[in-house]
Coordinates of C-alpha atoms and ligand atoms in Angstrom, one line a residue:
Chain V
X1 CA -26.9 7.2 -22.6
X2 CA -27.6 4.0 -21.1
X3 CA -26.3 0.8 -22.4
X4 CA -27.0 -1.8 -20.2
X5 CA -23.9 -3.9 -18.4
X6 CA -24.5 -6.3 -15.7
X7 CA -22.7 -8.2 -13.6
X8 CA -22.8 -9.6 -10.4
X9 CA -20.7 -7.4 -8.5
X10 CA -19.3 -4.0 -9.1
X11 CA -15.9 -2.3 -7.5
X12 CA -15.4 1.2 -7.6
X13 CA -11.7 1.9 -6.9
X14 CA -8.4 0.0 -8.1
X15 CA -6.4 0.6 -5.1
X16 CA -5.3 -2.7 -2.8
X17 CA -8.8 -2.9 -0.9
X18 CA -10.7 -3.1 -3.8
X19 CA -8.6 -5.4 -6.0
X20 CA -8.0 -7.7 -3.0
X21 CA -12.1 -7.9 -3.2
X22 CA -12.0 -8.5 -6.7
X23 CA -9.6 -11.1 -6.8
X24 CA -11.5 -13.2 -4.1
X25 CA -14.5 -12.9 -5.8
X26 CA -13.2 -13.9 -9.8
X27 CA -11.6 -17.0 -8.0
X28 CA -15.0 -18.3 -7.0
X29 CA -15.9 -17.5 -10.3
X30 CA -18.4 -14.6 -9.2
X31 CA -18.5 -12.2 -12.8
X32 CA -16.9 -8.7 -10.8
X33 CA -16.6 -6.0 -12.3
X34 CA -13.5 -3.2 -11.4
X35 CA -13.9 0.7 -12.2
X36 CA -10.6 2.8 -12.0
X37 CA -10.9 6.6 -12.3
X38 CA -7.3 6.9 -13.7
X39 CA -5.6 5.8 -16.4
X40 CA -3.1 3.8 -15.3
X41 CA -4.1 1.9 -12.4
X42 CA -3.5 4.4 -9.5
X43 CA -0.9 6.5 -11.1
X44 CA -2.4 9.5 -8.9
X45 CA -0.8 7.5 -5.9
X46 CA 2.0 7.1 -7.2
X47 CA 3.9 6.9 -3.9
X48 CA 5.7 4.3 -2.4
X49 CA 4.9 1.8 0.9
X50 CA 5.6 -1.4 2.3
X51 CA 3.9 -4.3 1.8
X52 CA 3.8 -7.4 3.9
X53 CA 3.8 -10.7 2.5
X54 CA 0.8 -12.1 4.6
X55 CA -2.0 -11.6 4.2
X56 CA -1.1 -10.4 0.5
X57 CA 0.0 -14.1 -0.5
X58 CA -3.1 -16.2 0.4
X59 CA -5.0 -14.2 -2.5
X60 CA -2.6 -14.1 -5.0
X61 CA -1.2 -16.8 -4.9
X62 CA 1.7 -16.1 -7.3
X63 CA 2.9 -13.3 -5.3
X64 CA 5.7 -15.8 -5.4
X65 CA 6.7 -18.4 -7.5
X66 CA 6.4 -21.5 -5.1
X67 CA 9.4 -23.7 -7.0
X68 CA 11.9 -21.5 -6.2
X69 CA 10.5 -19.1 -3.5
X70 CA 10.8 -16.1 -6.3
X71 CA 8.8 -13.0 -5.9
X72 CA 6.9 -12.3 -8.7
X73 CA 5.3 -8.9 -7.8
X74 CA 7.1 -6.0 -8.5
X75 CA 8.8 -4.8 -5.5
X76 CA 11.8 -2.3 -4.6
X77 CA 13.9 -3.8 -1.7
X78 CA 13.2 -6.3 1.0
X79 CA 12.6 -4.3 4.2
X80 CA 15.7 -5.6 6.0
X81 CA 15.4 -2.9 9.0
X82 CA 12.5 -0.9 10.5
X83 CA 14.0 2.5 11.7
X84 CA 13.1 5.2 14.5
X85 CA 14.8 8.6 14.1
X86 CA 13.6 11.2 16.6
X87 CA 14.3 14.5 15.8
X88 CA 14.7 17.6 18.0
X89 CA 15.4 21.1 17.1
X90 CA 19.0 20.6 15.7
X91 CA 20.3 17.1 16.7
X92 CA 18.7 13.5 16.4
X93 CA 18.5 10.2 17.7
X94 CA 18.0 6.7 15.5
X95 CA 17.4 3.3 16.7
X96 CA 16.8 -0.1 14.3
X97 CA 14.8 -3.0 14.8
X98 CA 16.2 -5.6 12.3
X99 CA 13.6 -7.8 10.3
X100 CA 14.7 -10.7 9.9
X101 CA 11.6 -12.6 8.4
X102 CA 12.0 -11.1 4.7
X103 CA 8.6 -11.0 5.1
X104 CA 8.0 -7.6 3.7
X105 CA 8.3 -5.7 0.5
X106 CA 8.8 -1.7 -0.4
X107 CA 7.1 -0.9 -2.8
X108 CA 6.2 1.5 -5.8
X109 CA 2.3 2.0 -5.6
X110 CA 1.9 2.2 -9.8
X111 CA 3.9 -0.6 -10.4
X112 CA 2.8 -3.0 -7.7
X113 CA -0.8 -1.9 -8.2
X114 CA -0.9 -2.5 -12.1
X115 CA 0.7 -6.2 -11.0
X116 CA -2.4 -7.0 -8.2
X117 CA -4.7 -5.9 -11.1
X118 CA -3.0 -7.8 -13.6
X119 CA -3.8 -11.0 -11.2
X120 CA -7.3 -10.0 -10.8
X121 CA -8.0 -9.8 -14.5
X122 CA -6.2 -13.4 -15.0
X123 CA -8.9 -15.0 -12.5
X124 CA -11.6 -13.5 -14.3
X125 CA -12.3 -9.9 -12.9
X126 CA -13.5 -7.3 -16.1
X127 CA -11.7 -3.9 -15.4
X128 CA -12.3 -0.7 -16.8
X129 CA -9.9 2.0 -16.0
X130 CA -10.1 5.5 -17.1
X131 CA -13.5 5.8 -15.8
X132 CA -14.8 7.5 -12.4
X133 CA -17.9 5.9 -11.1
X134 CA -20.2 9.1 -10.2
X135 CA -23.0 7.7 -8.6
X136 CA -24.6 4.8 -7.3
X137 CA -28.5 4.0 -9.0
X138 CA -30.5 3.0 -6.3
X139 CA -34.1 1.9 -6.9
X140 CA -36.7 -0.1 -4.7
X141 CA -34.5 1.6 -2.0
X142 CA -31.3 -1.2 -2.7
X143 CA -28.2 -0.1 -4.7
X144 CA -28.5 -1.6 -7.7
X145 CA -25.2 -0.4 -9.6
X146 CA -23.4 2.9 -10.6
X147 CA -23.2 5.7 -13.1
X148 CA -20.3 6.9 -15.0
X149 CA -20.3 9.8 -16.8
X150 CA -21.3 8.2 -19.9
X151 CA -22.8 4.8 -19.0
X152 CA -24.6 3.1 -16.5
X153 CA -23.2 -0.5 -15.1
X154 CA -25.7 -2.6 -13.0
X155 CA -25.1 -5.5 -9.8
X156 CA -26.3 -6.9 -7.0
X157 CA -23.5 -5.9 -5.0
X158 CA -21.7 -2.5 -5.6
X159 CA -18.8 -2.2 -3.3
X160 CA -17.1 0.9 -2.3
X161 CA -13.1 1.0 -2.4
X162 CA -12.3 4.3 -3.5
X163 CA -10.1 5.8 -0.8
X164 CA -9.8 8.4 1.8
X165 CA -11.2 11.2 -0.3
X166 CA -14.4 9.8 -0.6
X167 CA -16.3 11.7 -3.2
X168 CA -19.2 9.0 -3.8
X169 CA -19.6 8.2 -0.2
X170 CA -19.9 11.2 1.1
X171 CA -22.9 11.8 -2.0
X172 CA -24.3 8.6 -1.2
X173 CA -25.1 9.4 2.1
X174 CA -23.3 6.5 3.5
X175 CA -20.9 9.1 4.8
X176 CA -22.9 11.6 7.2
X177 CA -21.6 14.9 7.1
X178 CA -17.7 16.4 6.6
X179 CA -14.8 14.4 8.1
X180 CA -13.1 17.5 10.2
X181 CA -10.0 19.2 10.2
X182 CA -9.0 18.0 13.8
X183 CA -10.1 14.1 12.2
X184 CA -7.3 13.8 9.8
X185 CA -3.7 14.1 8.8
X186 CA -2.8 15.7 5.6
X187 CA 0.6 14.2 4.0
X188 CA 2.6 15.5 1.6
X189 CA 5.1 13.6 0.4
X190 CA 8.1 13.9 -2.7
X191 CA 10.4 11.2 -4.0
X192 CA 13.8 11.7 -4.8
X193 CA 16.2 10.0 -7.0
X194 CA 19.8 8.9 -6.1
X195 CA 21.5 6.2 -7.5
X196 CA 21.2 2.8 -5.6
X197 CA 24.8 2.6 -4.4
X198 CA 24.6 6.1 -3.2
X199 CA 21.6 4.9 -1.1
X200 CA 22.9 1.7 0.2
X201 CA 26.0 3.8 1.7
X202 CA 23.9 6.5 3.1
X203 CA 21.6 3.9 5.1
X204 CA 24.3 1.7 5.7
X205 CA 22.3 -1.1 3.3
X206 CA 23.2 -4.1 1.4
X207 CA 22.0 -4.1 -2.1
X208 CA 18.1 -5.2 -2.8
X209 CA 17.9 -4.1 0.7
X210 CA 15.9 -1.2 2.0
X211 CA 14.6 0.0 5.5
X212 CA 11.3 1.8 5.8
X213 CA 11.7 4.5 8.3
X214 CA 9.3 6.9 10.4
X215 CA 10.7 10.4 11.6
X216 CA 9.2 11.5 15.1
X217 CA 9.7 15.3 15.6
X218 CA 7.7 17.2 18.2
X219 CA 9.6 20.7 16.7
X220 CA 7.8 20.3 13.0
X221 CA 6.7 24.1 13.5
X222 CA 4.9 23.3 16.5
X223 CA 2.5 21.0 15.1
X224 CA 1.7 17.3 15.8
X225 CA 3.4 15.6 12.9
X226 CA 4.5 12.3 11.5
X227 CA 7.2 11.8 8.7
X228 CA 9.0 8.5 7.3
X229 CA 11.1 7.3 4.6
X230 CA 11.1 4.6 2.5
X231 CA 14.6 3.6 0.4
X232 CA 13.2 2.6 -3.0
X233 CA 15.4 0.9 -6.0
X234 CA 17.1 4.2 -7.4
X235 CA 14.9 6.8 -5.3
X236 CA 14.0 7.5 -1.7
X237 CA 10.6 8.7 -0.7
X238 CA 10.1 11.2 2.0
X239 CA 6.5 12.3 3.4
X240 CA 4.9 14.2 6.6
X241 CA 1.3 14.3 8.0
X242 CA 0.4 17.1 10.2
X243 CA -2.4 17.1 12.0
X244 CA -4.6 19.6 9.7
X245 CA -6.4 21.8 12.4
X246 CA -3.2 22.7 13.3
X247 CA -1.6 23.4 10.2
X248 CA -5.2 25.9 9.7
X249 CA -5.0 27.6 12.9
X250 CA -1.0 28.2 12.3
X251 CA -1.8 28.9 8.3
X252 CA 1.3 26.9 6.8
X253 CA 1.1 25.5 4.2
X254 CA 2.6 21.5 4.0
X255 CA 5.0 21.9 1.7
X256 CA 6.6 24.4 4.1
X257 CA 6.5 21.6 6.8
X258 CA 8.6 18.9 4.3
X259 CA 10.9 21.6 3.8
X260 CA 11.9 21.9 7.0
X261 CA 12.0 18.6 7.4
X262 CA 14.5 18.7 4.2
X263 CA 16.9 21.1 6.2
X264 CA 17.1 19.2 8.8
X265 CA 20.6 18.3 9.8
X266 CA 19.4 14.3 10.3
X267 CA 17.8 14.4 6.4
X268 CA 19.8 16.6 4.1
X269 CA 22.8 14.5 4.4
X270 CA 20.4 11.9 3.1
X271 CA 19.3 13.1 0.4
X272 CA 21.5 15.9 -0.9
X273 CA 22.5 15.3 -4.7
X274 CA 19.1 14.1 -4.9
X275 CA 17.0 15.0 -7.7
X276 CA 12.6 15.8 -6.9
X277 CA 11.0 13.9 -9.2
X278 CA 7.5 13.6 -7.6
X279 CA 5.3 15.3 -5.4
X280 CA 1.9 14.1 -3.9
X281 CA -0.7 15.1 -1.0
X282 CA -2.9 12.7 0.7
X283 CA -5.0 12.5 3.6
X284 CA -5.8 9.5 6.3
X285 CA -7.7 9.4 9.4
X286 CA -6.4 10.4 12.8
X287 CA -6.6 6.8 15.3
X288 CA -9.1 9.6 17.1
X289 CA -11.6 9.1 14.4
X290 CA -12.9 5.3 14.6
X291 CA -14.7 5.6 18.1
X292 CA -16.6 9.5 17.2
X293 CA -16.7 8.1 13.7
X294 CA -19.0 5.2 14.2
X295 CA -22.8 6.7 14.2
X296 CA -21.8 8.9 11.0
X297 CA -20.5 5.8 8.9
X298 CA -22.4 3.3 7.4
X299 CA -20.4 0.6 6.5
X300 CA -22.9 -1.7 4.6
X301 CA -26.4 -0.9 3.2
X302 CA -28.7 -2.5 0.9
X303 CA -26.9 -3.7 -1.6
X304 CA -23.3 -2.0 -0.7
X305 CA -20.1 -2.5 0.8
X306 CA -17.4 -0.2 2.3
X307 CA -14.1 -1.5 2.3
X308 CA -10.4 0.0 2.7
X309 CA -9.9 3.9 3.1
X310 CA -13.1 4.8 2.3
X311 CA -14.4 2.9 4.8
X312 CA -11.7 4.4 7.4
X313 CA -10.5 1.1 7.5
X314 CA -6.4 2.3 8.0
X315 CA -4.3 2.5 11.2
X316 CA -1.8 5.5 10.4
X317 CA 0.3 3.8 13.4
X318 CA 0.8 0.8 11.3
X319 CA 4.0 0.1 9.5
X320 CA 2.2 -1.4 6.9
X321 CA -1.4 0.6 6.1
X322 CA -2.9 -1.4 3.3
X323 CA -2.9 -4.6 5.3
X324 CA -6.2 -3.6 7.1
X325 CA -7.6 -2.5 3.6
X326 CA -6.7 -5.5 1.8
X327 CA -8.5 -7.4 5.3
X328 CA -11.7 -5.7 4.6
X329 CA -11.6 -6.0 0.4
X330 CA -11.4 -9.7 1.5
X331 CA -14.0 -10.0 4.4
X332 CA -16.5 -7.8 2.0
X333 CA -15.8 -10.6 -0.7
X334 CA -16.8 -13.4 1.7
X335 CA -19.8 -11.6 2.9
X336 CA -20.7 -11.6 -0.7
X337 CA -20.0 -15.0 -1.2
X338 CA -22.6 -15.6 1.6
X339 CA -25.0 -13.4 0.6
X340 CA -25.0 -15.2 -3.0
X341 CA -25.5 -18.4 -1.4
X342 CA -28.4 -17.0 0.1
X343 CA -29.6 -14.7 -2.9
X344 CA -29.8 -11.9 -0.9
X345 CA -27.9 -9.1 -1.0
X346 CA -30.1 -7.2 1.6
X347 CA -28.4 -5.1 4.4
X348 CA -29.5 -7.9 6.4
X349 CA -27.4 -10.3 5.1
X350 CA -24.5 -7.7 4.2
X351 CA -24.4 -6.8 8.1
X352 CA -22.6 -10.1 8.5
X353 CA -19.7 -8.1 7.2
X354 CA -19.4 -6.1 10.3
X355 CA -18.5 -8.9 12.5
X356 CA -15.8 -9.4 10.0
X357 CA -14.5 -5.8 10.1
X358 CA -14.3 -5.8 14.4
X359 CA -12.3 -8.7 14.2
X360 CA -9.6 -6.9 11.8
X361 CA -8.8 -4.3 14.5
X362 CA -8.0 -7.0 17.3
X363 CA -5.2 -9.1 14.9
X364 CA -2.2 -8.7 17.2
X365 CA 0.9 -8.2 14.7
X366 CA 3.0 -10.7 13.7
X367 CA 6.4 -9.3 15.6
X368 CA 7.3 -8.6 18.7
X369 CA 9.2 -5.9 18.4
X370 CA 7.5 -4.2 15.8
X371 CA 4.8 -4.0 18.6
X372 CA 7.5 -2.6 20.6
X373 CA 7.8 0.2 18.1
X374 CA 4.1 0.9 17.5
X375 CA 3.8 1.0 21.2
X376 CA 6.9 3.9 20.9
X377 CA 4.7 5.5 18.0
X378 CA 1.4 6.2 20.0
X379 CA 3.2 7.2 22.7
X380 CA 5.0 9.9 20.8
X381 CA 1.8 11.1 18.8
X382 CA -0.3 11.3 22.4
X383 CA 2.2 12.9 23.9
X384 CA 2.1 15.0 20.8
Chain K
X1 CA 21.3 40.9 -2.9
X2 CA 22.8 38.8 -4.5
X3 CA 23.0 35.0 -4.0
X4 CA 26.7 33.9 -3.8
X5 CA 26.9 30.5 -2.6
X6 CA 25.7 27.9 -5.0
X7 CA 23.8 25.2 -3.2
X8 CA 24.5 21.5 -3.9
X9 CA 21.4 20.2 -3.5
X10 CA 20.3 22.9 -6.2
X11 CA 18.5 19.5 -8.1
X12 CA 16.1 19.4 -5.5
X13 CA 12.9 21.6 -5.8
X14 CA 11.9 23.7 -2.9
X15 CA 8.9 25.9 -4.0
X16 CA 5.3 24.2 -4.6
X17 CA 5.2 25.6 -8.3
X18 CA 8.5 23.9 -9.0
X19 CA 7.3 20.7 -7.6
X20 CA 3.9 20.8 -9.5
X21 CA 5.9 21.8 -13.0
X22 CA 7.9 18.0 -12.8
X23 CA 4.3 16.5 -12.2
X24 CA 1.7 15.6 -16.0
X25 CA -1.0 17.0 -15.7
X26 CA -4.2 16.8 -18.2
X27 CA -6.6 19.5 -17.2
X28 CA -10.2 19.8 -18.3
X29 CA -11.3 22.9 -20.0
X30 CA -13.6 23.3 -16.6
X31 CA -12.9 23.0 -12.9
X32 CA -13.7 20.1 -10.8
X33 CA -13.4 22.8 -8.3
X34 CA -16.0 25.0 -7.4
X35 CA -16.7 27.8 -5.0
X36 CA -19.4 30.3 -3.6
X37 CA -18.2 33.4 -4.7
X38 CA -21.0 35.2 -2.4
X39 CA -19.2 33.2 1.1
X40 CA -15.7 33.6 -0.3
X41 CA -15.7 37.5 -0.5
X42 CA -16.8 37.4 3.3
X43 CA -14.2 35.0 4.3
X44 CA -12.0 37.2 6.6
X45 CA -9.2 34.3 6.9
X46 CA -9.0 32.9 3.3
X47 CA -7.6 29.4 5.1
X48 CA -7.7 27.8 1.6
X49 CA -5.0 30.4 -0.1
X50 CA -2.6 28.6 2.6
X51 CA -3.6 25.0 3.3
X52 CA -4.0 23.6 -0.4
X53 CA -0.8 21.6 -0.9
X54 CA -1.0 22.6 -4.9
X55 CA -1.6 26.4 -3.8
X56 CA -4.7 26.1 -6.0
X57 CA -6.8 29.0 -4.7
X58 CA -5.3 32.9 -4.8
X59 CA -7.4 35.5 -3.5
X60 CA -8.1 38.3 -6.6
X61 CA -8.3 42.2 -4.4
X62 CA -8.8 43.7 -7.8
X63 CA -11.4 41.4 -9.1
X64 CA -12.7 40.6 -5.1
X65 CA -12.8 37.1 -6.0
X66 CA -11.7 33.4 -5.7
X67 CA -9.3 32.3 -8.5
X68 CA -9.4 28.4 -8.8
X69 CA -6.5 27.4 -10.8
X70 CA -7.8 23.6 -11.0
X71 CA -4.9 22.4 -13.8
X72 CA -2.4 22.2 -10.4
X73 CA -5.0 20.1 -8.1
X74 CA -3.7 17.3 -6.6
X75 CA -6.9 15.5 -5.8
X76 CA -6.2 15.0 -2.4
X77 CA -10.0 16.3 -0.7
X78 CA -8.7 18.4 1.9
X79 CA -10.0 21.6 0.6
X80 CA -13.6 20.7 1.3
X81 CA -12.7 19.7 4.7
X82 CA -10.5 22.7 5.2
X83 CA -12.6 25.9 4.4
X84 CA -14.8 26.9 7.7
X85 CA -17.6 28.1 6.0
X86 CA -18.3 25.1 3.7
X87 CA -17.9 27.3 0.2
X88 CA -15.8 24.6 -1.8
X89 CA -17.8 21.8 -3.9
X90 CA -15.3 19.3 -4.8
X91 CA -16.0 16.8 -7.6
X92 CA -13.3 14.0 -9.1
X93 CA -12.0 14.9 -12.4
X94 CA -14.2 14.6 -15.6
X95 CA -13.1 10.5 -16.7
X96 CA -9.6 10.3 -17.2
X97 CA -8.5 14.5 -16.8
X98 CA -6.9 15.8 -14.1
X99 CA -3.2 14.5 -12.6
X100 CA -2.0 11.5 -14.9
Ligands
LIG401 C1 2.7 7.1 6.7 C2 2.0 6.3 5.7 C3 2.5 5.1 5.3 C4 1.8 4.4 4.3 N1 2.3 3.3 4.0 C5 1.7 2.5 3.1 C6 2.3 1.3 2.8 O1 3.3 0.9 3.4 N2 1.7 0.6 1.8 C7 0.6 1.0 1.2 O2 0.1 0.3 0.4 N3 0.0 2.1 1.6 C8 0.5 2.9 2.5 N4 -0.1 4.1 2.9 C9 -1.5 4.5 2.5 C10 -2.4 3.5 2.0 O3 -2.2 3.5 0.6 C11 -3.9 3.5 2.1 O4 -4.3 3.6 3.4 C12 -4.5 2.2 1.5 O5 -3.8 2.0 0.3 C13 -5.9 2.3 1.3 O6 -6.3 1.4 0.2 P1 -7.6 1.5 -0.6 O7 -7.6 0.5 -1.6 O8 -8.8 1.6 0.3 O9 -7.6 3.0 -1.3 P2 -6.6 3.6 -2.3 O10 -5.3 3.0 -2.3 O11 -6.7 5.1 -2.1 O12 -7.3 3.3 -3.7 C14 -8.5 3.9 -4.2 C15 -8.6 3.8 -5.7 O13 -9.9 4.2 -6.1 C16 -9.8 5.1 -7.2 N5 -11.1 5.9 -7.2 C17 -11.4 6.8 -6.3 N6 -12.6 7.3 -6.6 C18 -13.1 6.6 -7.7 C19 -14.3 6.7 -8.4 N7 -15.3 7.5 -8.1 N8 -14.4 5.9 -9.5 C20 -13.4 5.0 -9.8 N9 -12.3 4.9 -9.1 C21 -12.1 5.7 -8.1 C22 -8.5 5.8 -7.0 O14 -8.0 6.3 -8.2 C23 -7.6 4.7 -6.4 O15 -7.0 4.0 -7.4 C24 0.5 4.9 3.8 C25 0.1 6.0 4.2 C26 0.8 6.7 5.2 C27 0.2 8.0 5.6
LIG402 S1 -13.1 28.7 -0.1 FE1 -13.5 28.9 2.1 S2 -11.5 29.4 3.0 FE2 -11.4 29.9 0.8 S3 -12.0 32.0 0.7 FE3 -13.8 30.8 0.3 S4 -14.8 30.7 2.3 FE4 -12.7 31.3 2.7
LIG403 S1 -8.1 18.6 -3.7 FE1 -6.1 19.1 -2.6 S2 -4.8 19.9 -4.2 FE2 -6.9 19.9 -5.0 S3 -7.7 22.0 -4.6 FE3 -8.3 20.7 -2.9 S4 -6.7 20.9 -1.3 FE4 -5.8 21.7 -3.3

């Protein structure tokens, strides 16, 4: 079984967190090793999201090309307009807020993924994909690496980036106990293609632009729920989160829930003609979680980091929700940095990590009135 | 009855098996999915025949028992946090099966 592969630092998880750690650490020239479960770099995600250019930009650094202010990452539209529809039983209301920055990208997860681990493997970062780290070899009570089903890959820093369904957390104990059902939101979420002329007339878009969209409904079957849109090249992508206690207690299933939300007389117009090409389900915490969450997650041991989802590190208020996750891939890099410096990768010296992590949750966002519109959003989720 | 009116959104799927068919799937020859068998046959609401997004679990009356059908899971991790009586073991695909 065991071939022995060291370097200094090993990432379990290709996702934005974990790369954004990765890349940090190759450019100091710290040997980093990245472990993907799936083939293609996180083709199980295939869904789509938005972007923003900061803090994205300062890491890799040829996000765009600096001569001529080109993008180089992969991307669908700019997001030219953030969009509110509220919708009641049979009618609706939509307001915009316009961005006028360009600041921020929509895009397709597989795509723009493959690109970010692209960059990481050109500064230096070894990754393996295909392979699901199982568990984490401790010994002398400090993780000292992972297993895979087949081999065994040792460093003096493992970091944790594998997501909100957190198999090896929860096994490594780092994780105390279940998250429950009245903790998280369980999204489902299809994308549909139409042609991209067909989509700039329906949103009332100019080409290359897009708007990314959230739907607040208090009628989704009675249920606390969430839903948005995003306008992609040639396809549109529409999701919904119900709170998952809820959807228990009322025995629906989610799929049932998009469909509604598919007949509803604001959405069909929007995508009729459309053709389903995709369907996914995945979960993130409710903003109830962080304070009861605290005591049962660790988010640094011996010789370990937790960074992005699997850390809980993800506002599902945010507009953007891998910002905070590519925050803490980069504030568990510098901790490491440190800790090198130091030569000692005791939870000691990891704990200055935490520090790094509380200041990620008090960044006030760049725009005023996308403030205004979060502010709209947690109104409308409390109220429920 | 008979269905008269043709729909014109008839491209887009409705049902949970037609999404799952347009999705690649490359399932193991065993499930990543496991259950009690013992805690399932008492289970008086069988929450998980409704929640899982893939429809996954079916409850068997003639067999009395869970069927798993693994090949459709998503891998999202909501069934372990959904069943009440903590019967589901839930483990990540074997290296690179399950949804491509
Ligand atoms: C309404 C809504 C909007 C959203 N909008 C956006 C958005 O605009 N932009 C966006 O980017 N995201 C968005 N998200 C979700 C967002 O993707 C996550 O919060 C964020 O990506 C977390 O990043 P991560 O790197 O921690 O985890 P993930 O992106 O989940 O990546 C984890 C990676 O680890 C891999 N992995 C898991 N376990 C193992 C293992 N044992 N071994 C090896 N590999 C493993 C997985 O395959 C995956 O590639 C949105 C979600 C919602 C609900
Ligand atoms: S898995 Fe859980 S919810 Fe499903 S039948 Fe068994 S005990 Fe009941
Ligand atoms: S992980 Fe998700 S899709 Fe798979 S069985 Fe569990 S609930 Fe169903």
């Amino acid at each position: 079984m065991s071939k022995t592969n060291n370097s200094e630092v090993i990432i379990v998880g290709a996702g934005p967190a974990g790369l954004s750690a990765a890349k940090v650490l190759a450019d100091t020239g710290i040997k980093t090793l990245v472990l993907e479960k799936t083939k293609k770099c996180s083709s199980k995600n295939f869904f789509s999201g938005i972007i923003s250019e900061e803090p994205l930009k300062e890491i890799f650094t040829n996000f765009c090309d600096h001569s001529n202010g080109k993008i180089m990452a992969p991307f669908e539209r700019f997001v030219d307009q953030y969009r509110a529809y509220i919708l009641q039983e049979d009618s609706f209301t939509s307001f915009n807020v316009q961005n006028n920055k360009q600041n921020s990208y929509i895009v397709l997860r597989e795509q723009f993924n493959s690109w970010l681990l692209k960059e990481a493997q050109k500064a230096g970062a070894q990754v393996i994909t295909g392979t699901a780290a199982k568990e984490l070899i401790i010994s002398n009570g400090k993780v000292s690496g992972v297993k895979t089903d087949s081999e065994e890959f040792f460093a003096n820093v493992v970091i944790i980036s594998e997501g909100v369904n957190s198999v090896l957390t929860k096994s490594s104990g780092l994780r105390v106990g279940e998250l429950r059902s009245n903790q998280i939101f369980t999204f489902v979420e299809e994308n549909i293609s139409l042609s991209s002329g067909v989509i700039e007339e329906r949103f009332n878009l100019s080409p290359f632009n897009g708007i990314s969209a959230k739907l607040f409904t208090q009628a989704m079957l009675g249920m606390p729920s969430i839903g948005y849109i995003y306008t992609n090249h040639n396809s549109i992508s529409l999701g919904i989160g119900i709170l998952f206690s809820e959807l228990i207690s009322k025995g629906i299933n989610p799929n049932e829930c998009l469909e509604k939300l598919k007949e509803h007389s604001c959405i069909k117009p929007l995508i009729t003609n459309g053709t389903t090409k995709n369907y996914c389900s995945y979960i993130l915490p409710a903003p109830s979680l962080k304070s009861q969450n605290d005591k049962s997650l660790k988010l640094f041991s011996n010789g370990c980091l937790l960074i992005g989802g699997a850390a809980l590190i993800i506002d599902i208020f945010s507009w953007d929700v891998s910002t905070l996750a590519i925050l803490s891939g980069k504030a568990a890099a510098q901790t490491i940095i440190r800790a090198k410096e130091l030569n000692d990768y005791s939870a000691k010296t990891l704990a200055h990590y935490l520090p790094l992590v509380n200041e990620l949750h008090e960044i006030p966002l760049q725009d005023d009135n996308l403030n205004m519109l979060n502010n709209f959003n947690e109104s409308i989720l409390q109220r429920k | 009855m008979v269905k008269t009116t043709k729909n014109t959104s008839d491209h887009l799927a409705k049902t949970v098996e037609e999404k799952l068919f347009l999705i690649k799937f490359c399932p193991d020859t065993e499930s990543h999915v496991t259950v009690n068998q013992d805690i399932c046959m008492l289970c008086k609401g069988k929450e998980c025949t409704k929640f899982c997004p893939a429809n996954v679990f079916a409850w068997s009356a003639i067999n009395n028992r869970l069927v798993i059908g693994y090949e459709n899971c998503l891998e999202c991790g909501l069934c372990t946090i959904g069943c009440p009586y903590g019967s589901i073991q839930y483990n990540h695909p074997k290296d690179s099966f399950g949804r491509n």
